[in-house]
mmCIF file of C-alpha atoms in Angstrom:
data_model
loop_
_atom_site.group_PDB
_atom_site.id
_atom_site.type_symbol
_atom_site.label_atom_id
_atom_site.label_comp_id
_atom_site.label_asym_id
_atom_site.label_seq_id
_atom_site.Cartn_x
_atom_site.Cartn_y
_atom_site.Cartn_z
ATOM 1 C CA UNK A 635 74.281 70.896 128.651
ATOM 2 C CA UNK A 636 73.740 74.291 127.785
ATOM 3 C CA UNK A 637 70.644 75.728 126.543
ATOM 4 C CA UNK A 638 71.934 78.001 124.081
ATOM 5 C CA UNK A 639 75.399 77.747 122.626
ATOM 6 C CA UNK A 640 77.141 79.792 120.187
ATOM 7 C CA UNK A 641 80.833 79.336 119.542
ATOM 8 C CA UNK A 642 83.576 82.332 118.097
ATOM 9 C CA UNK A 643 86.727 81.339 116.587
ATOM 10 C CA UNK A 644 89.607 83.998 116.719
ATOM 11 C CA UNK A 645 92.191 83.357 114.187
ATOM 12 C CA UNK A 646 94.779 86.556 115.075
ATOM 13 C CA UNK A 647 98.660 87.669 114.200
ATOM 14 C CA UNK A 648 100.876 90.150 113.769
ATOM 15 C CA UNK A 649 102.124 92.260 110.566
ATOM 16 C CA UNK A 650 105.923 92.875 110.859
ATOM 17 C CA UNK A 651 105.626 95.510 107.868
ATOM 18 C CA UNK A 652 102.907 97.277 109.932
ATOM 19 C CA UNK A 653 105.196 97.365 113.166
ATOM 20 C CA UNK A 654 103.646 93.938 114.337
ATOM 21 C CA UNK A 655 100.617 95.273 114.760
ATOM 22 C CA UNK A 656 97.882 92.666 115.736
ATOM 23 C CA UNK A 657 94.775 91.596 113.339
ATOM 24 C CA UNK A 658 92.155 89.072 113.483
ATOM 25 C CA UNK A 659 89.486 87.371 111.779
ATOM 26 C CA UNK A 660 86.462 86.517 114.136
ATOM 27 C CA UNK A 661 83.778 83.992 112.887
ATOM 28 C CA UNK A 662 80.801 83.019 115.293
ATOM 29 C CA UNK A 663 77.770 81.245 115.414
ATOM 30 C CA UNK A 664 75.115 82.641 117.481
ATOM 31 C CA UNK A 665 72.371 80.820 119.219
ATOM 32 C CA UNK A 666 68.616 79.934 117.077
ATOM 33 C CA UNK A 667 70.969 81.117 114.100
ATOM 34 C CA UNK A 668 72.010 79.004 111.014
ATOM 35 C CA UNK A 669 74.523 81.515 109.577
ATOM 36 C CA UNK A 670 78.041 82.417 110.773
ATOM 37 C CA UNK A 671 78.716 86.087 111.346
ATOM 38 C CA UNK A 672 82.536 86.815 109.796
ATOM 39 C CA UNK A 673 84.387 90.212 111.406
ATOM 40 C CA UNK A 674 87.982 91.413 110.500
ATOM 41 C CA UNK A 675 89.663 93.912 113.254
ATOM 42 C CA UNK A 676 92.398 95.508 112.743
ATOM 43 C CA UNK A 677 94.050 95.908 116.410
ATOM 44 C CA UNK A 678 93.553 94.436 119.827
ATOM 45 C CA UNK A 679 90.829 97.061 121.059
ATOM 46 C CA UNK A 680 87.912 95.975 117.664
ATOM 47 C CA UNK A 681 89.240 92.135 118.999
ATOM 48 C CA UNK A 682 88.081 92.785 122.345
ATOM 49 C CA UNK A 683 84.829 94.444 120.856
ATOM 50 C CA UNK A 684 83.415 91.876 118.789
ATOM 51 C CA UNK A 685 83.833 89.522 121.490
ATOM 52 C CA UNK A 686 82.369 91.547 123.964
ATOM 53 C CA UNK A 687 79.414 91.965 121.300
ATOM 54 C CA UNK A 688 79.573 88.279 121.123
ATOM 55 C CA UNK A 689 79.152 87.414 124.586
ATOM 56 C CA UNK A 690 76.596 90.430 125.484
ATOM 57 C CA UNK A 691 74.508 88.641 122.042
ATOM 58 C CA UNK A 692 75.012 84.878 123.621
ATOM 59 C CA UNK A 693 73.904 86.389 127.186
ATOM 60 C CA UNK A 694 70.910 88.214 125.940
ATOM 61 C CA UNK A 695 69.782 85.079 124.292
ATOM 62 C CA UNK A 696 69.666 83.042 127.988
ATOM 63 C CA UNK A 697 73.017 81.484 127.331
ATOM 64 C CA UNK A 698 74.459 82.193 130.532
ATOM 65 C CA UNK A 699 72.023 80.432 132.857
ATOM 66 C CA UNK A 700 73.357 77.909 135.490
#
């Protein structure tokens, strides 16, 4: 089992009236924390982002350790 866990849910689609351009909402947890953090991107490039700054967060904190 993992020593520090943190978990991001990605809940993403398209707007047809916006030429089916991609948005998401991102929630995650992040490891010795009790709140959720809550992010809204507005194309693929801010998705990619915040879970990048997830993961960098989740490493930092030891997470990654075999």
């Amino acid at each position: 089992m993992a020593d520090n866990e943190g978990t991001m849910v990605i809940r993403a689609w398209t707007e047809p009236a916006q030429g089916h351009a991609v948005r998401a909402r991102l929630i995650s947890s992040h490891p010795g924390s009790d709140r959720e953090t809550v992010e809204a991107a507005g194309d693929a490039e801010q998705i990619l982002s915040a879970v990048r700054r997830w993961l960098d967060q989740l490493q930092a904190s030891g997470g990654t350790r075999a």
